[in-house]
Amino acid sequence: MSDTPVAFSDLNLPSTVLKSITELGYETPSPIQAACIPLLQEGVDVLGMAQTGTGKTAAFALPLLSRIDLKSNKPQVLVLAPTRELAVQVAEAFQAYARHIPGFHVLPIYGGQSYSLQLKQLRRGPHVVVGTPGRVMDHLDRGTLKLDELKAMVLDEADEMLRMGFIDDVETIMAKTPAERQTALFSATMPEQIRRITKRYMRDPQEVKIASKTTTMENIEQKCWIVSGVNKLDALVRILETEDTDGIIIFARTKTATTELAEKLEARGYAAAALNGDMNQQLRERTVQRLKDAKLDILIATDVAARGLDVERISLVINYDIPYDTEAYVHRIGRTGRAGRSGKAILFVAPRERRLLKQIERATRQPITQMDLPSRDLVQNKRLESFREQITSIFNDEDMTAYRELVDQLAVDTELETLDLASALLFMAQKEKPLILPPEPEPRPRRDRDSERDGKRERINYADLDVYRIEVGRSDGVQVKNIVGAIANEANINSRHIGDIRLHDSYSTVQLPKGMPDEVLQHLKGVFICRKKTEITLMEGEVAHPPRRKPRGEFKGKGRGGNDRNGNRKPRRDRREG
Ligand code: AMP
């Protein structure tokens, strides 16, 4: 993020769109937005190296929205996304940015949804269609989606589409769109197959890659917490209660988030206030002064409002929302460790933002160590400790004579022992911070935690899987990734829950979670894999096993493929991509 950020108002966006962005609390364009919006408005093709969490959806949605002709009821923008979740998310983002454009219509289409519903919605003439490649292909084949008036096409998370086996579909779809359409492709990485697409289907694409500076921040201890189990607000409160801190600054992404969080913390008894671009200069200065004077302990700020903030007593920075890029991160954590002091920075990372975390670690060349949340016992002990301190200081500093008499009186009035009376008073005094906390929830099963920790495949319990036979095989040209992609998207089964897949000549087997509902199977039967309608049947009596690994040193010439004792071709064991 440079020191003189562009403003949304500099970006030539229609006033209706600007109004929505303001209402959503976006303060300034993120780096990818500042770079992409003008390019897409000029009509050039854009190749964005960006990942989730960088604001890339708005980077393409905002400029493309300004080009929609509301009078035409044919799709003018097509976005391809790897999963139904992303398709829905992108469609919702379009809808949110277009909330002041009357008559604007966006439609997500994805596998798993009934065709008749989609047909009805397509007939209503959406201006923007956001879909998963398989379903878009189906509608193109059926003639129910017409792309002859398409002005722009976006490939979102292209590397994910490649990983899920959709890249051929993507190419086929691109080939069916008007040659003069504009294209934007977003991908976190640029594998060769994606480069190929950019060469074949894009015109002189402008690359947008936000460079990150490296800096050293040796006096700042950096930690991260991967969000799981506990919501971010509760996690924040646990940290605030157990860390020994002086001033604290918490970074949130939007102005609205800063005020909401400030209110929530105030309600929990913290001296907290928001600091954002909606406040005038004078109010901002006054707020910062109150932090300096220790009248406030916590500021919840946006990046822009906290730019250049220099308050020595800030000992902790919490990145409640992960920043878009390394530069913003470095700037944020640099608010602590001022004037030669040491500081601490904690970053909250949602599982889907892990890639941003890696990017920050790579660019700063500093590891960010993963931390556990403070335990319930620690929180409880800290509360008791501070309660004890308050009691002691009251006894030291105040004259308690009148209160002692009052206690005596109350004991007589209520006919209670002093101990019972004290416990009732303690109960009343704890207010919003209970001194006895409910027990910690049971830890979730190991499987869940494993899958969160390594972010990849959870260890599959093969006893929980059944074996199914699908009537499409190697002779149809099927690859494991095609099967994973179809099942993951159409049956909405996370690819982590799909077991071993084996390809035979005329059929394949796939291991799926036991107890698959009949409607999911029925639905899968209507799905095309390699242009063949999926015939899927349970292989009764067949037990799911993990893929057998080859012993080290096994002779490589045999074993893959080859013939069995009866002279039939042996199935090749294909390992799935993770
Ligand atoms: P994305 O990378 O598109 O998934 O966006 C990540 C999140 O950032 C979404 O919740 C957006 O609403 C939010 N966002 C996008 N652009 C901005 C912006 N300029 N200011 C604040 N938040 C934003």
Coordinates of C-alpha atoms and ligand atoms in Angstrom, one line a residue:
M1 CA 0.0 0.0 0.0
S2 CA 1.6 3.3 -1.0
D3 CA 1.5 6.4 1.1
T4 CA -0.9 8.2 -1.2
P5 CA -3.6 5.7 -1.8
V6 CA -6.1 6.1 -4.7
A7 CA -9.6 6.8 -3.5
F8 CA -12.6 4.9 -4.9
S9 CA -13.9 8.3 -6.0
D10 CA -10.8 8.7 -8.3
L11 CA -11.7 5.5 -10.2
N12 CA -14.4 6.7 -12.5
L13 CA -17.0 4.4 -11.0
P14 CA -20.7 5.2 -11.4
S15 CA -22.2 7.0 -8.5
T16 CA -24.6 4.1 -7.8
V17 CA -21.6 1.8 -7.4
L18 CA -19.7 4.3 -5.2
K19 CA -22.7 4.6 -3.0
S20 CA -22.8 0.8 -2.4
I21 CA -19.1 0.7 -1.6
T22 CA -19.5 3.4 0.9
E23 CA -22.4 1.7 2.6
L24 CA -20.3 -1.5 2.7
G25 CA -17.7 0.4 4.6
Y26 CA -14.9 0.0 2.1
E27 CA -12.5 2.8 2.8
T28 CA -9.9 2.7 0.0
P29 CA -9.3 0.3 -2.9
S30 CA -7.1 -2.6 -2.0
P31 CA -3.9 -2.8 -4.1
I32 CA -5.3 -5.3 -6.6
Q33 CA -8.4 -3.1 -7.0
A34 CA -6.4 0.1 -7.5
A35 CA -4.4 -1.7 -10.2
C36 CA -7.2 -3.7 -12.0
I37 CA -10.1 -1.3 -12.0
P38 CA -8.6 1.2 -14.4
L39 CA -7.3 -1.5 -16.7
L40 CA -10.6 -3.3 -16.9
Q41 CA -12.3 0.0 -17.5
E42 CA -10.0 0.7 -20.5
G43 CA -11.1 -2.6 -21.9
V44 CA -7.8 -4.4 -21.8
D45 CA -7.3 -8.0 -20.7
V46 CA -6.0 -8.6 -17.2
L47 CA -4.0 -11.3 -15.6
G48 CA -4.2 -11.0 -11.9
M49 CA -1.9 -12.9 -9.6
A50 CA -4.1 -12.7 -6.5
Q51 CA -5.7 -14.9 -4.0
T52 CA -8.8 -15.0 -1.9
G53 CA -8.9 -12.2 0.7
T54 CA -7.1 -9.6 -1.5
G55 CA -10.4 -8.0 -2.6
K56 CA -10.1 -9.5 -6.1
T57 CA -13.9 -9.9 -6.5
A58 CA -14.5 -6.2 -6.3
A59 CA -11.4 -5.7 -8.5
F60 CA -13.3 -7.2 -11.5
A61 CA -17.0 -6.8 -10.4
L62 CA -16.8 -3.0 -9.9
P63 CA -15.5 -2.0 -13.3
L64 CA -17.5 -4.7 -15.2
L65 CA -20.7 -3.5 -13.5
S66 CA -20.2 -0.1 -15.1
R67 CA -20.3 -1.6 -18.5
I68 CA -23.6 -3.5 -18.2
D69 CA -26.4 -2.4 -20.6
L70 CA -29.5 -2.9 -18.5
K71 CA -31.8 -2.8 -21.5
S72 CA -30.3 -5.9 -23.0
N73 CA -31.4 -9.1 -21.3
K74 CA -28.7 -11.4 -22.6
P75 CA -25.7 -12.3 -20.4
Q76 CA -22.9 -9.7 -20.8
V77 CA -20.5 -10.9 -18.2
L78 CA -19.7 -14.5 -17.5
V79 CA -17.6 -15.5 -14.4
L80 CA -16.3 -19.0 -14.1
A81 CA -15.5 -20.2 -10.6
P82 CA -14.2 -23.6 -9.4
T83 CA -16.9 -24.3 -6.7
R84 CA -20.5 -23.6 -6.1
E85 CA -19.5 -21.7 -2.8
L86 CA -17.3 -19.3 -4.7
A87 CA -19.9 -18.9 -7.5
V88 CA -22.5 -18.0 -4.9
Q89 CA -20.1 -15.7 -3.1
V90 CA -19.2 -13.9 -6.3
A91 CA -22.8 -13.5 -7.4
E92 CA -23.6 -12.1 -3.9
A93 CA -20.8 -9.6 -4.2
F94 CA -22.1 -8.4 -7.6
Q95 CA -25.6 -8.1 -6.1
A96 CA -24.2 -6.1 -3.2
Y97 CA -22.2 -3.7 -5.4
A98 CA -25.2 -3.3 -7.7
R99 CA -27.8 -2.7 -4.9
H100 CA -28.5 0.8 -6.2
I101 CA -28.7 -0.2 -9.9
P102 CA -32.4 -0.9 -10.4
G103 CA -33.1 -3.8 -12.8
F104 CA -29.7 -5.3 -12.5
H105 CA -29.8 -9.1 -12.4
V106 CA -27.0 -11.6 -11.6
L107 CA -27.5 -15.4 -11.5
P108 CA -25.2 -18.1 -10.0
I109 CA -25.5 -21.5 -11.8
Y110 CA -23.8 -24.5 -10.4
G111 CA -24.1 -28.3 -10.2
G112 CA -26.5 -29.8 -7.7
Q113 CA -29.2 -27.2 -8.4
S114 CA -32.2 -28.4 -10.4
Y115 CA -32.1 -27.6 -14.2
S116 CA -35.7 -26.5 -14.3
L117 CA -35.1 -23.8 -11.7
Q118 CA -32.0 -22.7 -13.5
L119 CA -33.8 -22.6 -16.8
K120 CA -36.5 -20.4 -15.4
Q121 CA -33.9 -18.1 -13.9
L122 CA -32.0 -18.0 -17.2
R123 CA -35.1 -17.0 -19.1
R124 CA -35.5 -13.9 -16.8
G125 CA -32.4 -12.6 -18.6
P126 CA -29.5 -12.1 -16.1
H127 CA -26.9 -9.5 -17.0
V128 CA -24.2 -11.4 -15.2
V129 CA -23.9 -15.2 -14.9
V130 CA -21.5 -16.7 -12.4
G131 CA -21.1 -20.5 -12.8
T132 CA -19.0 -23.6 -12.3
P133 CA -17.6 -24.8 -15.6
G134 CA -19.4 -28.1 -15.7
R135 CA -22.9 -26.6 -15.3
V136 CA -22.1 -23.7 -17.7
M137 CA -21.0 -26.3 -20.3
D138 CA -24.2 -28.2 -19.8
H139 CA -26.3 -25.1 -20.4
L140 CA -24.3 -24.2 -23.5
D141 CA -24.7 -27.7 -24.9
R142 CA -28.5 -27.5 -24.2
G143 CA -28.7 -24.1 -25.8
T144 CA -30.1 -22.7 -22.7
L145 CA -27.3 -20.2 -22.2
K146 CA -26.5 -17.8 -25.0
L147 CA -23.2 -16.0 -24.9
D148 CA -23.4 -14.1 -28.2
E149 CA -23.6 -10.7 -26.4
L150 CA -20.9 -11.4 -23.9
K151 CA -18.7 -8.4 -23.3
A152 CA -16.4 -9.8 -20.7
M153 CA -15.4 -13.1 -19.1
V154 CA -13.7 -13.7 -15.8
L155 CA -11.8 -16.8 -14.8
D156 CA -11.7 -16.7 -11.0
E157 CA -9.2 -19.0 -9.1
A158 CA -8.1 -20.5 -12.4
D159 CA -5.5 -22.7 -10.7
E160 CA -8.2 -24.2 -8.6
M161 CA -10.3 -24.9 -11.7
L162 CA -7.2 -26.6 -13.2
R163 CA -6.7 -28.6 -10.0
M164 CA -10.3 -29.8 -10.0
G165 CA -10.0 -31.0 -13.6
F166 CA -12.2 -28.3 -15.2
I167 CA -9.6 -26.7 -17.4
D168 CA -10.8 -28.5 -20.6
D169 CA -14.3 -27.3 -20.0
V170 CA -13.0 -23.8 -19.4
E171 CA -11.2 -23.8 -22.7
T172 CA -14.3 -25.2 -24.5
I173 CA -16.4 -22.4 -23.0
M174 CA -13.9 -19.7 -23.9
A175 CA -13.9 -21.0 -27.5
K176 CA -17.7 -20.5 -27.6
T177 CA -17.6 -16.8 -26.5
P178 CA -17.3 -13.9 -28.9
A179 CA -13.7 -13.3 -29.9
E180 CA -13.8 -9.6 -29.1
R181 CA -14.8 -10.2 -25.5
Q182 CA -12.6 -8.9 -22.7
T183 CA -11.0 -11.4 -20.4
A184 CA -9.7 -11.2 -16.8
L185 CA -8.0 -14.2 -15.3
F186 CA -7.2 -14.5 -11.6
S187 CA -5.0 -17.1 -10.2
A188 CA -2.7 -17.4 -7.2
T189 CA -0.2 -19.4 -9.2
M190 CA 0.6 -19.6 -12.9
P191 CA 1.1 -23.3 -13.9
E192 CA 1.9 -23.9 -17.5
Q193 CA -1.6 -24.9 -18.6
I194 CA -3.0 -21.6 -17.4
R195 CA -0.2 -19.7 -19.2
R196 CA -1.3 -21.6 -22.3
I197 CA -4.9 -20.4 -21.9
T198 CA -3.7 -16.8 -21.4
K199 CA -1.7 -17.1 -24.6
R200 CA -4.4 -18.7 -26.6
Y201 CA -7.4 -16.8 -25.5
M202 CA -6.3 -13.4 -24.1
R203 CA -5.1 -10.4 -26.0
D204 CA -1.9 -8.9 -24.7
P205 CA -2.9 -9.4 -21.1
Q206 CA -1.6 -6.8 -18.6
E207 CA -0.2 -8.6 -15.6
V208 CA -1.1 -7.3 -12.1
K209 CA 1.0 -8.5 -9.3
I210 CA 1.3 -6.5 -6.2
A211 CA 4.9 -6.4 -5.2
S212 CA 5.7 -6.7 -1.6
K213 CA 8.5 -5.0 0.3
T214 CA 10.6 -6.8 2.8
T215 CA 11.4 -5.3 6.1
T216 CA 12.9 -6.5 9.4
M217 CA 10.9 -6.3 12.5
E218 CA 13.1 -8.1 15.0
N219 CA 11.7 -6.4 18.1
I220 CA 8.2 -7.6 17.2
E221 CA 7.1 -11.1 18.2
Q222 CA 4.7 -12.4 15.6
K223 CA 2.1 -15.0 16.2
C224 CA -1.0 -16.2 14.3
W225 CA -4.1 -18.1 15.4
I226 CA -5.9 -20.2 12.8
V227 CA -9.6 -19.5 13.3
S228 CA -11.3 -22.7 14.4
G229 CA -13.8 -23.8 17.1
V230 CA -14.1 -20.4 18.7
N231 CA -15.4 -17.3 16.9
K232 CA -13.1 -14.4 16.4
L233 CA -14.7 -12.1 18.9
D234 CA -14.5 -14.7 21.7
A235 CA -11.0 -15.5 20.7
L236 CA -10.1 -11.8 20.9
V237 CA -11.6 -11.4 24.3
R238 CA -9.6 -14.4 25.6
I239 CA -6.4 -12.9 24.3
L240 CA -7.3 -9.4 25.7
E241 CA -7.9 -11.0 29.1
T242 CA -4.8 -13.0 29.4
E243 CA -2.1 -11.0 27.7
D244 CA -0.3 -8.4 29.8
T245 CA -0.7 -5.4 27.6
D246 CA -0.5 -1.6 27.6
G247 CA -2.1 0.1 24.6
I248 CA -3.6 -2.2 21.9
I249 CA -4.5 -1.6 18.3
I250 CA -6.9 -4.0 16.5
F251 CA -7.1 -3.9 12.7
A252 CA -10.4 -4.6 11.0
R253 CA -11.1 -4.5 7.3
T254 CA -14.0 -2.1 7.1
K255 CA -15.2 1.1 8.8
T256 CA -18.4 -0.7 9.8
A257 CA -16.4 -3.5 11.4
T258 CA -14.3 -1.1 13.4
T259 CA -17.4 0.6 15.0
E260 CA -19.1 -2.8 15.6
L261 CA -16.1 -4.2 17.3
A262 CA -15.6 -1.1 19.4
E263 CA -19.2 -1.3 20.6
K264 CA -18.8 -5.0 21.4
L265 CA -15.6 -4.5 23.4
E266 CA -17.1 -1.5 25.2
A267 CA -20.0 -3.6 26.2
R268 CA -17.6 -6.1 27.7
G269 CA -16.0 -3.4 29.8
Y270 CA -13.0 -2.4 27.7
A271 CA -11.9 1.2 27.2
A272 CA -12.1 0.9 23.4
A273 CA -12.9 3.2 20.5
A274 CA -13.0 3.0 16.7
L275 CA -10.6 5.0 14.5
N276 CA -11.7 5.2 10.9
G277 CA -12.0 7.5 7.9
D278 CA -15.6 8.4 8.7
M279 CA -14.4 10.4 11.6
N280 CA -13.2 13.9 10.9
Q281 CA -9.6 14.8 11.5
Q282 CA -10.3 16.5 14.8
L283 CA -12.1 13.6 16.2
R284 CA -9.4 11.2 15.0
E285 CA -6.7 13.3 16.7
R286 CA -8.7 13.4 19.9
T287 CA -9.2 9.7 19.9
V288 CA -5.5 9.1 19.4
Q289 CA -4.7 11.5 22.2
R290 CA -7.0 9.6 24.5
L291 CA -5.0 6.4 23.7
K292 CA -1.8 8.3 24.5
D293 CA -3.2 9.5 27.8
A294 CA -4.3 6.0 28.7
K295 CA -7.9 7.1 28.8
L296 CA -8.4 4.5 26.1
D297 CA -6.6 1.2 26.0
I298 CA -7.8 -0.2 22.7
L299 CA -8.3 1.4 19.2
I300 CA -10.0 -0.5 16.5
A301 CA -8.8 0.9 13.2
T302 CA -8.7 0.5 9.5
D303 CA -5.4 0.6 7.6
V304 CA -5.9 4.2 6.3
A305 CA -6.9 5.7 9.7
A306 CA -4.0 4.2 11.4
R307 CA -1.4 5.2 8.8
G308 CA 1.6 6.7 10.5
L309 CA 0.1 6.3 14.0
D310 CA 2.9 6.7 16.5
V311 CA 1.9 5.9 20.1
E312 CA 4.7 4.5 22.3
R313 CA 2.4 2.6 24.6
I314 CA 1.0 0.3 22.0
S315 CA 2.4 -3.1 23.0
L316 CA 0.1 -5.3 21.0
V317 CA -1.3 -5.3 17.5
I318 CA -4.1 -7.7 16.6
N319 CA -4.9 -8.3 13.0
Y320 CA -8.6 -9.2 13.5
D321 CA -9.0 -9.4 9.7
I322 CA -6.0 -10.5 7.7
P323 CA -4.6 -7.6 5.6
Y324 CA -4.7 -7.8 1.8
D325 CA -1.0 -7.7 1.3
T326 CA 2.4 -7.8 3.0
E327 CA 2.9 -4.1 2.9
A328 CA -0.3 -3.5 4.8
Y329 CA 0.8 -6.2 7.3
V330 CA 4.2 -4.7 7.8
H331 CA 2.6 -1.2 8.3
R332 CA 0.1 -2.6 10.8
I333 CA 2.5 -4.4 13.0
G334 CA 4.9 -1.5 12.9
R335 CA 2.4 0.4 15.1
T336 CA 4.0 -1.5 18.0
G337 CA 7.6 -1.9 19.0
R338 CA 7.9 1.9 18.8
A339 CA 10.8 3.9 20.3
G340 CA 13.0 0.9 20.8
R341 CA 10.4 -1.0 22.8
S342 CA 9.4 -4.6 22.1
G343 CA 6.0 -5.4 20.8
K344 CA 3.8 -8.3 19.9
A345 CA 1.6 -8.9 16.9
I346 CA -1.2 -11.5 16.6
L347 CA -2.8 -12.4 13.3
F348 CA -6.2 -14.1 12.9
V349 CA -6.2 -16.4 9.8
A350 CA -9.3 -18.1 8.6
P351 CA -8.5 -21.5 7.1
R352 CA -9.2 -20.3 3.6
E353 CA -6.7 -17.4 4.1
R354 CA -3.7 -19.6 4.8
R355 CA -2.2 -18.8 1.5
L356 CA -2.1 -15.1 2.4
L357 CA -0.3 -16.1 5.6
K358 CA 2.3 -18.0 3.6
Q359 CA 2.7 -15.0 1.3
I360 CA 3.3 -12.7 4.2
E361 CA 5.8 -15.1 5.8
R362 CA 7.6 -15.4 2.5
A363 CA 7.8 -11.7 1.8
T364 CA 8.8 -10.7 5.3
R365 CA 11.2 -13.6 5.5
Q366 CA 10.0 -14.1 9.0
P367 CA 8.1 -17.0 10.4
I368 CA 4.8 -16.3 12.1
T369 CA 4.4 -18.9 14.8
Q370 CA 1.1 -20.6 15.3
M371 CA -0.4 -20.1 18.7
D372 CA -3.2 -21.8 20.7
L373 CA -5.9 -19.7 22.2
P374 CA -5.5 -19.2 26.0
S375 CA -7.3 -21.9 27.8
R376 CA -10.4 -21.5 29.9
D377 CA -8.4 -22.2 33.1
L378 CA -6.0 -19.4 32.2
V379 CA -8.8 -17.0 31.5
Q380 CA -10.4 -17.9 34.8
N381 CA -7.2 -17.5 36.8
K382 CA -6.5 -14.2 35.2
R383 CA -10.0 -13.0 36.2
L384 CA -9.6 -14.1 39.7
E385 CA -6.2 -12.5 39.9
S386 CA -7.5 -9.2 38.8
F387 CA -10.4 -9.5 41.2
R388 CA -8.0 -10.2 44.1
E389 CA -6.0 -7.1 43.1
Q390 CA -9.1 -4.9 43.1
I391 CA -10.1 -6.2 46.5
T392 CA -6.7 -5.6 48.0
S393 CA -6.4 -2.1 46.5
I394 CA -9.9 -1.1 47.8
F395 CA -8.9 -2.2 51.3
N396 CA -5.7 -0.3 51.1
D397 CA -7.1 2.9 49.6
E398 CA -10.7 3.2 50.9
D399 CA -12.2 3.6 54.3
M400 CA -14.4 0.5 54.6
T401 CA -15.9 1.2 58.1
A402 CA -19.4 2.0 56.8
Y403 CA -19.4 -1.0 54.5
R404 CA -18.4 -3.4 57.3
E405 CA -21.4 -2.1 59.2
L406 CA -23.6 -2.5 56.2
V407 CA -22.5 -6.1 55.8
D408 CA -23.3 -6.9 59.4
Q409 CA -26.7 -5.3 58.9
L410 CA -27.3 -7.2 55.7
A411 CA -26.4 -10.5 57.4
V412 CA -28.9 -9.8 60.1
D413 CA -31.6 -8.7 57.6
T414 CA -31.2 -11.7 55.3
E415 CA -30.4 -14.2 58.1
L416 CA -27.4 -15.3 56.1
E417 CA -23.9 -16.4 57.3
T418 CA -21.2 -13.9 56.3
L419 CA -19.7 -16.5 53.9
D420 CA -23.1 -17.0 52.1
L421 CA -23.5 -13.3 52.0
A422 CA -20.0 -12.8 50.5
S423 CA -20.7 -15.4 47.8
A424 CA -23.9 -13.7 46.8
L425 CA -22.1 -10.4 46.6
L426 CA -19.3 -12.0 44.6
F427 CA -21.9 -13.4 42.2
M428 CA -23.3 -9.9 41.7
A429 CA -19.9 -8.3 41.3
Q430 CA -18.7 -10.5 38.5
K431 CA -20.9 -8.7 36.0
E432 CA -20.1 -9.6 32.4
K433 CA -17.0 -11.5 33.3
P434 CA -18.0 -14.6 35.2
L435 CA -15.4 -15.8 37.7
I436 CA -16.4 -19.4 37.1
L437 CA -16.4 -20.4 33.5
P438 CA -18.4 -23.2 31.9
P439 CA -16.2 -26.2 31.0
E440 CA -14.3 -26.1 27.7
P441 CA -16.3 -27.8 24.9
E442 CA -15.2 -31.3 24.0
P443 CA -12.3 -31.1 21.5
R444 CA -13.5 -32.0 18.1
P445 CA -12.6 -35.4 16.6
R446 CA -9.0 -35.8 15.6
R447 CA -10.0 -36.0 11.9
D448 CA -11.4 -32.5 11.8
R449 CA -8.4 -31.0 13.6
D450 CA -6.0 -32.8 11.3
S451 CA -7.7 -31.5 8.2
E452 CA -7.6 -27.9 9.6
R453 CA -4.0 -28.2 10.6
D454 CA -2.5 -29.3 7.4
G455 CA -5.1 -27.6 5.3
K456 CA -5.0 -30.4 2.9
R457 CA -6.6 -33.8 3.0
E458 CA -7.9 -35.0 6.3
R459 CA -6.9 -38.5 7.2
I460 CA -9.7 -40.7 5.7
N461 CA -11.2 -43.4 7.8
Y462 CA -11.7 -46.1 5.2
A463 CA -14.2 -48.0 7.4
D464 CA -16.5 -45.0 6.8
L465 CA -16.5 -45.4 3.0
D466 CA -18.4 -47.5 0.5
V467 CA -17.1 -48.4 -2.9
Y468 CA -19.1 -47.3 -5.9
R469 CA -18.8 -48.2 -9.6
I470 CA -19.1 -45.5 -12.2
E471 CA -19.5 -46.5 -15.9
V472 CA -16.9 -44.4 -17.3
G473 CA -13.3 -45.6 -17.7
R474 CA -9.9 -45.0 -19.2
S475 CA -11.2 -45.8 -22.7
D476 CA -13.5 -42.8 -22.4
G477 CA -10.5 -40.7 -21.6
V478 CA -11.5 -40.1 -18.0
Q479 CA -8.9 -39.0 -15.5
V480 CA -9.2 -39.1 -11.7
K481 CA -9.5 -35.3 -11.5
N482 CA -12.6 -35.4 -13.7
I483 CA -14.3 -37.7 -11.3
V484 CA -13.3 -35.7 -8.3
G485 CA -14.4 -32.5 -9.9
A486 CA -17.8 -33.9 -10.9
I487 CA -18.5 -35.5 -7.5
A488 CA -17.2 -32.5 -5.5
N489 CA -19.3 -30.0 -7.4
E490 CA -22.4 -31.9 -8.2
A491 CA -22.9 -33.9 -5.0
N492 CA -21.3 -31.2 -2.9
I493 CA -19.0 -33.7 -1.3
N494 CA -15.8 -32.0 -0.2
S495 CA -13.0 -33.6 -2.2
R496 CA -11.3 -34.4 1.2
H497 CA -14.0 -36.9 1.8
I498 CA -13.6 -38.8 -1.4
G499 CA -11.4 -41.9 -0.9
D500 CA -9.4 -43.9 -3.5
I501 CA -10.4 -43.7 -7.1
R502 CA -9.3 -46.5 -9.5
L503 CA -9.6 -46.3 -13.3
H504 CA -10.3 -49.4 -15.3
D505 CA -10.8 -49.6 -19.0
S506 CA -14.6 -49.4 -19.1
Y507 CA -15.4 -48.3 -15.6
S508 CA -14.0 -46.8 -12.5
T509 CA -14.4 -47.2 -8.8
V510 CA -14.7 -44.5 -6.3
Q511 CA -14.9 -44.6 -2.5
L512 CA -17.6 -42.3 -1.0
P513 CA -18.9 -41.7 2.5
K514 CA -21.3 -44.4 3.7
G515 CA -25.0 -43.5 3.8
M516 CA -25.1 -41.3 0.7
P517 CA -28.6 -40.0 0.4
D518 CA -30.6 -41.5 -2.5
E519 CA -31.3 -38.1 -3.9
V520 CA -27.6 -37.3 -4.1
L521 CA -27.0 -40.5 -6.0
Q522 CA -30.0 -39.8 -8.3
H523 CA -28.6 -36.4 -8.9
L524 CA -25.2 -37.7 -9.7
K525 CA -26.8 -40.0 -12.3
G526 CA -27.8 -37.0 -14.3
V527 CA -24.2 -35.6 -14.4
F528 CA -21.9 -35.9 -17.4
I529 CA -18.4 -37.0 -16.9
C530 CA -16.3 -37.0 -20.1
R531 CA -19.6 -36.5 -22.0
K532 CA -21.0 -39.7 -20.6
K533 CA -24.0 -39.7 -18.3
T534 CA -22.8 -41.0 -14.9
E535 CA -24.1 -44.5 -14.1
I536 CA -23.2 -45.0 -10.5
T537 CA -24.0 -48.1 -8.4
L538 CA -23.0 -49.2 -5.0
M539 CA -20.7 -52.3 -5.1
E540 CA -22.3 -54.3 -2.4
G541 CA -19.8 -56.3 -0.3
E542 CA -16.8 -54.4 -1.6
V543 CA -14.7 -53.0 1.3
A544 CA -12.8 -49.7 0.9
H545 CA -9.1 -49.8 1.4
P546 CA -6.5 -47.1 1.4
P547 CA -4.4 -47.0 -1.8
R548 CA -1.6 -49.5 -1.4
R549 CA 1.8 -47.8 -1.6
K550 CA 4.5 -49.6 -3.6
P551 CA 7.3 -50.9 -1.5
R552 CA 10.5 -49.0 -2.0
G553 CA 12.7 -50.5 -4.7
E554 CA 9.9 -52.3 -6.4
F555 CA 10.8 -53.0 -10.0
K556 CA 9.1 -50.1 -11.9
G557 CA 8.6 -51.9 -15.2
K558 CA 5.8 -54.1 -13.8
G559 CA 3.0 -53.3 -11.5
R560 CA 1.5 -50.3 -13.2
G561 CA -1.0 -51.6 -15.5
G562 CA 0.2 -55.0 -16.9
N563 CA -1.9 -58.1 -17.0
D564 CA -3.2 -60.3 -14.2
R565 CA -3.0 -64.1 -14.0
N566 CA -6.0 -64.5 -16.4
G567 CA -4.4 -62.2 -19.0
N568 CA -6.8 -59.3 -18.2
R569 CA -5.4 -55.8 -17.9
K570 CA -4.8 -55.0 -14.3
P571 CA -6.3 -51.7 -13.0
R572 CA -3.8 -48.9 -12.5
R573 CA -3.8 -47.4 -9.1
D574 CA -4.1 -43.7 -9.6
R575 CA -3.3 -41.4 -6.8
R576 CA -5.6 -38.5 -6.4
E577 CA -4.3 -35.0 -6.3
G578 CA -4.6 -33.7 -2.7
Ligands
AMP1 P1 -12.1 -11.3 -1.9 O1 -10.6 -11.3 -2.0 O2 -12.7 -10.7 -3.1 O3 -12.7 -12.6 -1.5 O4 -12.5 -10.2 -0.7 C1 -12.2 -10.4 0.6 C2 -13.0 -9.6 1.6 O5 -12.6 -8.2 1.5 C3 -14.5 -9.5 1.3 O6 -15.2 -9.7 2.5 C4 -14.8 -8.1 0.7 O7 -16.1 -7.7 1.1 C5 -13.7 -7.3 1.4 N1 -13.3 -6.2 0.6 C6 -13.0 -6.1 -0.7 N2 -12.5 -4.9 -1.1 C7 -12.5 -4.2 0.1 C8 -12.1 -2.8 0.3 N3 -11.6 -2.0 -0.6 N4 -12.1 -2.4 1.6 C9 -12.6 -3.2 2.6 N5 -13.0 -4.5 2.4 C10 -12.9 -5.0 1.2

